[in-house]
Amino acid sequence: MSWYDVAGLVGVTVILAAYAASTLGRLNPHGAAALGLNFAGPSLILLSLTQRFNLSAAIVEAAWAAIALMGLARLALRRRPKG
């Protein structure tokens, strides 16, 4: 198994774990932890796709990571002190 296969499998595991934890009520799906996991997982899968490219998978993972990143940015903007 190559490094990019491992990266992809870790990414899939991260996404599935975050989804399961959110669905089971153990993780706030709108919180930083869930959003961070939903950014990290697809990013690892995208890394694996640099070696064995698949356009449809790349589009889905890039969109997933971008949406999670927007959520993280939104949280960061909310937490900024007003002044």
mmCIF file of N, CA and C in Angstrom:
data_model
loop_
_atom_site.group_PDB
_atom_site.id
_atom_site.type_symbol
_atom_site.label_atom_id
_atom_site.label_comp_id
_atom_site.label_asym_id
_atom_site.label_seq_id
_atom_site.Cartn_x
_atom_site.Cartn_y
_atom_site.Cartn_z
ATOM 1 N N MET A 1 0.851 -1.175 0.000
ATOM 2 C CA MET A 1 0.000 0.000 0.000
ATOM 3 C C MET A 1 0.897 1.239 0.000
ATOM 4 N N SER A 2 0.568 2.194 -0.835
ATOM 5 C CA SER A 2 1.377 3.406 -0.967
ATOM 6 C C SER A 2 0.932 4.480 0.032
ATOM 7 N N TRP A 3 1.755 5.517 0.159
ATOM 8 C CA TRP A 3 1.448 6.610 1.086
ATOM 9 C C TRP A 3 0.150 7.304 0.705
ATOM 10 N N TYR A 4 -0.120 7.433 -0.615
ATOM 11 C CA TYR A 4 -1.338 8.134 -1.010
ATOM 12 C C TYR A 4 -2.580 7.281 -0.782
ATOM 13 N N ASP A 5 -2.435 5.953 -0.838
ATOM 14 C CA ASP A 5 -3.554 5.091 -0.474
ATOM 15 C C ASP A 5 -3.872 5.239 1.015
ATOM 16 N N VAL A 6 -2.832 5.295 1.828
ATOM 17 C CA VAL A 6 -3.013 5.467 3.278
ATOM 18 C C VAL A 6 -3.667 6.820 3.563
ATOM 19 N N ALA A 7 -3.190 7.871 2.900
ATOM 20 C CA ALA A 7 -3.782 9.203 3.100
ATOM 21 C C ALA A 7 -5.262 9.186 2.745
ATOM 22 N N GLY A 8 -5.613 8.568 1.627
ATOM 23 C CA GLY A 8 -7.015 8.487 1.224
ATOM 24 C C GLY A 8 -7.858 7.702 2.209
ATOM 25 N N LEU A 9 -7.335 6.594 2.695
ATOM 26 C CA LEU A 9 -8.083 5.781 3.665
ATOM 27 C C LEU A 9 -8.259 6.507 4.988
ATOM 28 N N VAL A 10 -7.237 7.217 5.422
ATOM 29 C CA VAL A 10 -7.360 8.019 6.653
ATOM 30 C C VAL A 10 -8.412 9.105 6.437
ATOM 31 N N GLY A 11 -8.393 9.743 5.276
ATOM 32 C CA GLY A 11 -9.396 10.767 4.968
ATOM 33 C C GLY A 11 -10.813 10.225 5.008
ATOM 34 N N VAL A 12 -11.013 9.071 4.413
ATOM 35 C CA VAL A 12 -12.338 8.436 4.437
ATOM 36 C C VAL A 12 -12.752 8.122 5.867
ATOM 37 N N THR A 13 -11.817 7.599 6.652
ATOM 38 C CA THR A 13 -12.107 7.271 8.055
ATOM 39 C C THR A 13 -12.494 8.520 8.843
ATOM 40 N N VAL A 14 -11.783 9.608 8.619
ATOM 41 C CA VAL A 14 -12.072 10.868 9.318
ATOM 42 C C VAL A 14 -13.478 11.365 8.967
ATOM 43 N N ILE A 15 -13.810 11.356 7.673
ATOM 44 C CA ILE A 15 -15.139 11.809 7.246
ATOM 45 C C ILE A 15 -16.236 10.942 7.852
ATOM 46 N N LEU A 16 -16.068 9.637 7.775
ATOM 47 C CA LEU A 16 -17.093 8.733 8.304
ATOM 48 C C LEU A 16 -17.228 8.840 9.818
ATOM 49 N N ALA A 17 -16.106 8.990 10.514
ATOM 50 C CA ALA A 17 -16.155 9.140 11.973
ATOM 51 C C ALA A 17 -16.865 10.434 12.356
ATOM 52 N N ALA A 18 -16.568 11.516 11.652
ATOM 53 C CA ALA A 18 -17.227 12.801 11.940
ATOM 54 C C ALA A 18 -18.718 12.711 11.664
ATOM 55 N N TYR A 19 -19.079 12.077 10.574
ATOM 56 C CA TYR A 19 -20.501 11.932 10.240
ATOM 57 C C TYR A 19 -21.220 11.077 11.280
ATOM 58 N N ALA A 20 -20.604 9.973 11.660
ATOM 59 C CA ALA A 20 -21.220 9.097 12.669
ATOM 60 C C ALA A 20 -21.363 9.824 14.001
ATOM 61 N N ALA A 21 -20.316 10.517 14.415
ATOM 62 C CA ALA A 21 -20.373 11.233 15.693
ATOM 63 C C ALA A 21 -21.429 12.331 15.663
ATOM 64 N N SER A 22 -21.558 13.023 14.548
ATOM 65 C CA SER A 22 -22.586 14.064 14.421
ATOM 66 C C SER A 22 -23.982 13.455 14.431
ATOM 67 N N THR A 23 -24.150 12.379 13.701
ATOM 68 C CA THR A 23 -25.461 11.729 13.611
ATOM 69 C C THR A 23 -25.890 11.156 14.956
ATOM 70 N N LEU A 24 -24.936 10.644 15.712
ATOM 71 C CA LEU A 24 -25.247 10.042 17.005
ATOM 72 C C LEU A 24 -25.292 11.061 18.145
ATOM 73 N N GLY A 25 -25.125 12.343 17.823
ATOM 74 C CA GLY A 25 -25.229 13.393 18.823
ATOM 75 C C GLY A 25 -23.996 13.572 19.683
ATOM 76 N N ARG A 26 -22.885 13.017 19.280
ATOM 77 C CA ARG A 26 -21.657 13.136 20.064
ATOM 78 C C ARG A 26 -20.779 14.294 19.605
ATOM 79 N N LEU A 27 -21.144 14.916 18.482
ATOM 80 C CA LEU A 27 -20.353 15.996 17.929
ATOM 81 C C LEU A 27 -21.305 17.012 17.328
ATOM 82 N N ASN A 28 -21.135 18.267 17.698
ATOM 83 C CA ASN A 28 -21.965 19.332 17.141
ATOM 84 C C ASN A 28 -21.579 19.536 15.676
ATOM 85 N N PRO A 29 -22.486 19.259 14.740
ATOM 86 C CA PRO A 29 -22.135 19.369 13.329
ATOM 87 C C PRO A 29 -21.800 20.787 12.891
ATOM 88 N N HIS A 30 -22.150 21.782 13.691
ATOM 89 C CA HIS A 30 -21.867 23.176 13.356
ATOM 90 C C HIS A 30 -20.655 23.707 14.117
ATOM 91 N N GLY A 31 -20.032 22.848 14.920
ATOM 92 C CA GLY A 31 -18.898 23.270 15.732
ATOM 93 C C GLY A 31 -17.576 23.153 14.996
ATOM 94 N N ALA A 32 -16.568 23.752 15.578
ATOM 95 C CA ALA A 32 -15.243 23.784 14.962
ATOM 96 C C ALA A 32 -14.646 22.391 14.784
ATOM 97 N N ALA A 33 -14.875 21.504 15.745
ATOM 98 C CA ALA A 33 -14.300 20.155 15.639
ATOM 99 C C ALA A 33 -14.861 19.419 14.423
ATOM 100 N N ALA A 34 -16.179 19.437 14.273
ATOM 101 C CA ALA A 34 -16.797 18.742 13.134
ATOM 102 C C ALA A 34 -16.377 19.380 11.818
ATOM 103 N N LEU A 35 -16.361 20.703 11.781
ATOM 104 C CA LEU A 35 -15.955 21.385 10.553
ATOM 105 C C LEU A 35 -14.489 21.123 10.232
ATOM 106 N N GLY A 36 -13.657 21.079 11.254
ATOM 107 C CA GLY A 36 -12.241 20.773 11.045
ATOM 108 C C GLY A 36 -12.040 19.368 10.495
ATOM 109 N N LEU A 37 -12.779 18.415 11.047
ATOM 110 C CA LEU A 37 -12.699 17.048 10.541
ATOM 111 C C LEU A 37 -13.232 16.963 9.116
ATOM 112 N N ASN A 38 -14.290 17.729 8.838
ATOM 113 C CA ASN A 38 -14.863 17.730 7.494
ATOM 114 C C ASN A 38 -14.027 18.522 6.498
ATOM 115 N N PHE A 39 -13.016 19.214 6.965
ATOM 116 C CA PHE A 39 -12.022 19.818 6.084
ATOM 117 C C PHE A 39 -10.823 18.879 5.918
ATOM 118 N N ALA A 40 -10.392 18.283 7.017
ATOM 119 C CA ALA A 40 -9.211 17.418 6.989
ATOM 120 C C ALA A 40 -9.436 16.158 6.155
ATOM 121 N N GLY A 41 -10.579 15.520 6.332
ATOM 122 C CA GLY A 41 -10.857 14.277 5.604
ATOM 123 C C GLY A 41 -10.789 14.442 4.096
ATOM 124 N N PRO A 42 -11.574 15.363 3.534
ATOM 125 C CA PRO A 42 -11.514 15.556 2.088
ATOM 126 C C PRO A 42 -10.143 16.030 1.602
ATOM 127 N N SER A 43 -9.440 16.793 2.436
ATOM 128 C CA SER A 43 -8.109 17.250 2.045
ATOM 129 C C SER A 43 -7.160 16.068 1.877
ATOM 130 N N LEU A 44 -7.265 15.097 2.778
ATOM 131 C CA LEU A 44 -6.438 13.894 2.659
ATOM 132 C C LEU A 44 -6.828 13.080 1.423
ATOM 133 N N ILE A 45 -8.109 13.006 1.144
ATOM 134 C CA ILE A 45 -8.544 12.289 -0.056
ATOM 135 C C ILE A 45 -8.048 13.006 -1.304
ATOM 136 N N LEU A 46 -8.126 14.343 -1.314
ATOM 137 C CA LEU A 46 -7.588 15.109 -2.449
ATOM 138 C C LEU A 46 -6.091 14.859 -2.613
ATOM 139 N N LEU A 47 -5.375 14.762 -1.516
ATOM 140 C CA LEU A 47 -3.947 14.449 -1.576
ATOM 141 C C LEU A 47 -3.729 13.104 -2.257
ATOM 142 N N SER A 48 -4.548 12.128 -1.899
ATOM 143 C CA SER A 48 -4.408 10.808 -2.524
ATOM 144 C C SER A 48 -4.745 10.852 -4.013
ATOM 145 N N LEU A 49 -5.638 11.750 -4.392
ATOM 146 C CA LEU A 49 -6.034 11.852 -5.800
ATOM 147 C C LEU A 49 -4.951 12.485 -6.670
ATOM 148 N N THR A 50 -3.924 13.057 -6.056
ATOM 149 C CA THR A 50 -2.827 13.597 -6.865
ATOM 150 C C THR A 50 -2.050 12.472 -7.548
ATOM 151 N N GLN A 51 -2.169 11.261 -7.039
ATOM 152 C CA GLN A 51 -1.445 10.128 -7.605
ATOM 153 C C GLN A 51 -2.318 9.273 -8.523
ATOM 154 N N ARG A 52 -3.580 9.193 -8.210
ATOM 155 C CA ARG A 52 -4.539 8.448 -9.043
ATOM 156 C C ARG A 52 -5.768 9.325 -9.205
ATOM 157 N N PHE A 53 -5.701 10.216 -10.183
ATOM 158 C CA PHE A 53 -6.730 11.235 -10.327
ATOM 159 C C PHE A 53 -8.055 10.659 -10.800
ATOM 160 N N ASN A 54 -9.129 11.206 -10.230
ATOM 161 C CA ASN A 54 -10.494 10.876 -10.619
ATOM 162 C C ASN A 54 -11.267 12.196 -10.520
ATOM 163 N N LEU A 55 -11.715 12.713 -11.657
ATOM 164 C CA LEU A 55 -12.323 14.042 -11.694
ATOM 165 C C LEU A 55 -13.551 14.149 -10.805
ATOM 166 N N SER A 56 -14.456 13.194 -10.883
ATOM 167 C CA SER A 56 -15.679 13.300 -10.084
ATOM 168 C C SER A 56 -15.374 13.253 -8.587
ATOM 169 N N ALA A 57 -14.457 12.403 -8.177
ATOM 170 C CA ALA A 57 -14.077 12.338 -6.762
ATOM 171 C C ALA A 57 -13.410 13.638 -6.337
ATOM 172 N N ALA A 58 -12.569 14.204 -7.191
ATOM 173 C CA ALA A 58 -11.894 15.451 -6.873
ATOM 174 C C ALA A 58 -12.890 16.591 -6.702
ATOM 175 N N ILE A 59 -13.910 16.639 -7.544
ATOM 176 C CA ILE A 59 -14.920 17.694 -7.437
ATOM 177 C C ILE A 59 -15.684 17.581 -6.125
ATOM 178 N N VAL A 60 -16.111 16.378 -5.789
ATOM 179 C CA VAL A 60 -16.864 16.169 -4.544
ATOM 180 C C VAL A 60 -16.007 16.531 -3.331
ATOM 181 N N GLU A 61 -14.782 16.068 -3.299
ATOM 182 C CA GLU A 61 -13.925 16.319 -2.135
ATOM 183 C C GLU A 61 -13.527 17.786 -2.035
ATOM 184 N N ALA A 62 -13.279 18.436 -3.164
ATOM 185 C CA ALA A 62 -12.946 19.863 -3.140
ATOM 186 C C ALA A 62 -14.139 20.679 -2.642
ATOM 187 N N ALA A 63 -15.333 20.325 -3.088
ATOM 188 C CA ALA A 63 -16.537 21.030 -2.633
ATOM 189 C C ALA A 63 -16.753 20.801 -1.136
ATOM 190 N N TRP A 64 -16.581 19.573 -0.681
ATOM 191 C CA TRP A 64 -16.764 19.223 0.732
ATOM 192 C C TRP A 64 -15.794 20.029 1.593
ATOM 193 N N ALA A 65 -14.530 20.068 1.178
ATOM 194 C CA ALA A 65 -13.518 20.817 1.929
ATOM 195 C C ALA A 65 -13.816 22.316 1.910
ATOM 196 N N ALA A 66 -14.248 22.829 0.769
ATOM 197 C CA ALA A 66 -14.546 24.266 0.654
ATOM 198 C C ALA A 66 -15.719 24.655 1.545
ATOM 199 N N ILE A 67 -16.744 23.831 1.589
ATOM 200 C CA ILE A 67 -17.907 24.116 2.438
ATOM 201 C C ILE A 67 -17.494 24.112 3.908
ATOM 202 N N ALA A 68 -16.693 23.129 4.310
ATOM 203 C CA ALA A 68 -16.224 23.070 5.692
ATOM 204 C C ALA A 68 -15.354 24.284 6.011
ATOM 205 N N LEU A 69 -14.517 24.691 5.070
ATOM 206 C CA LEU A 69 -13.665 25.862 5.279
ATOM 207 C C LEU A 69 -14.501 27.133 5.427
ATOM 208 N N MET A 70 -15.577 27.249 4.661
ATOM 209 C CA MET A 70 -16.478 28.402 4.808
ATOM 210 C C MET A 70 -17.120 28.402 6.191
ATOM 211 N N GLY A 71 -17.500 27.229 6.676
ATOM 212 C CA GLY A 71 -18.064 27.135 8.019
ATOM 213 C C GLY A 71 -17.064 27.527 9.086
ATOM 214 N N LEU A 72 -15.811 27.101 8.926
ATOM 215 C CA LEU A 72 -14.769 27.483 9.875
ATOM 216 C C LEU A 72 -14.517 28.990 9.843
ATOM 217 N N ALA A 73 -14.517 29.562 8.656
ATOM 218 C CA ALA A 73 -14.332 31.015 8.529
ATOM 219 C C ALA A 73 -15.477 31.754 9.203
ATOM 220 N N ARG A 74 -16.674 31.267 9.018
ATOM 221 C CA ARG A 74 -17.851 31.887 9.641
ATOM 222 C C ARG A 74 -17.733 31.852 11.167
ATOM 223 N N LEU A 75 -17.296 30.711 11.694
ATOM 224 C CA LEU A 75 -17.098 30.619 13.144
ATOM 225 C C LEU A 75 -16.030 31.598 13.619
ATOM 226 N N ALA A 76 -14.952 31.687 12.876
ATOM 227 C CA ALA A 76 -13.866 32.595 13.253
ATOM 228 C C ALA A 76 -14.330 34.048 13.240
ATOM 229 N N LEU A 77 -15.128 34.412 12.263
ATOM 230 C CA LEU A 77 -15.641 35.786 12.191
ATOM 231 C C LEU A 77 -16.595 36.074 13.342
ATOM 232 N N ARG A 78 -17.370 35.117 13.748
ATOM 233 C CA ARG A 78 -18.296 35.297 14.879
ATOM 234 C C ARG A 78 -17.550 35.508 16.181
ATOM 235 N N ARG A 79 -16.392 34.868 16.304
ATOM 236 C CA ARG A 79 -15.632 34.919 17.556
ATOM 237 C C ARG A 79 -14.727 36.136 17.657
ATOM 238 N N ARG A 80 -14.582 36.854 16.551
ATOM 239 C CA ARG A 80 -13.732 38.041 16.585
ATOM 240 C C ARG A 80 -14.327 39.081 17.523
ATOM 241 N N PRO A 81 -13.466 39.679 18.339
ATOM 242 C CA PRO A 81 -13.988 40.726 19.233
ATOM 243 C C PRO A 81 -14.443 41.939 18.423
ATOM 244 N N LYS A 82 -15.572 42.478 18.830
ATOM 245 C CA LYS A 82 -16.101 43.663 18.167
ATOM 246 C C LYS A 82 -15.426 44.885 18.777
ATOM 247 N N GLY A 83 -15.064 45.781 17.925
ATOM 248 C CA GLY A 83 -14.409 46.914 18.522
ATOM 249 C C GLY A 83 -14.159 47.961 17.589
#
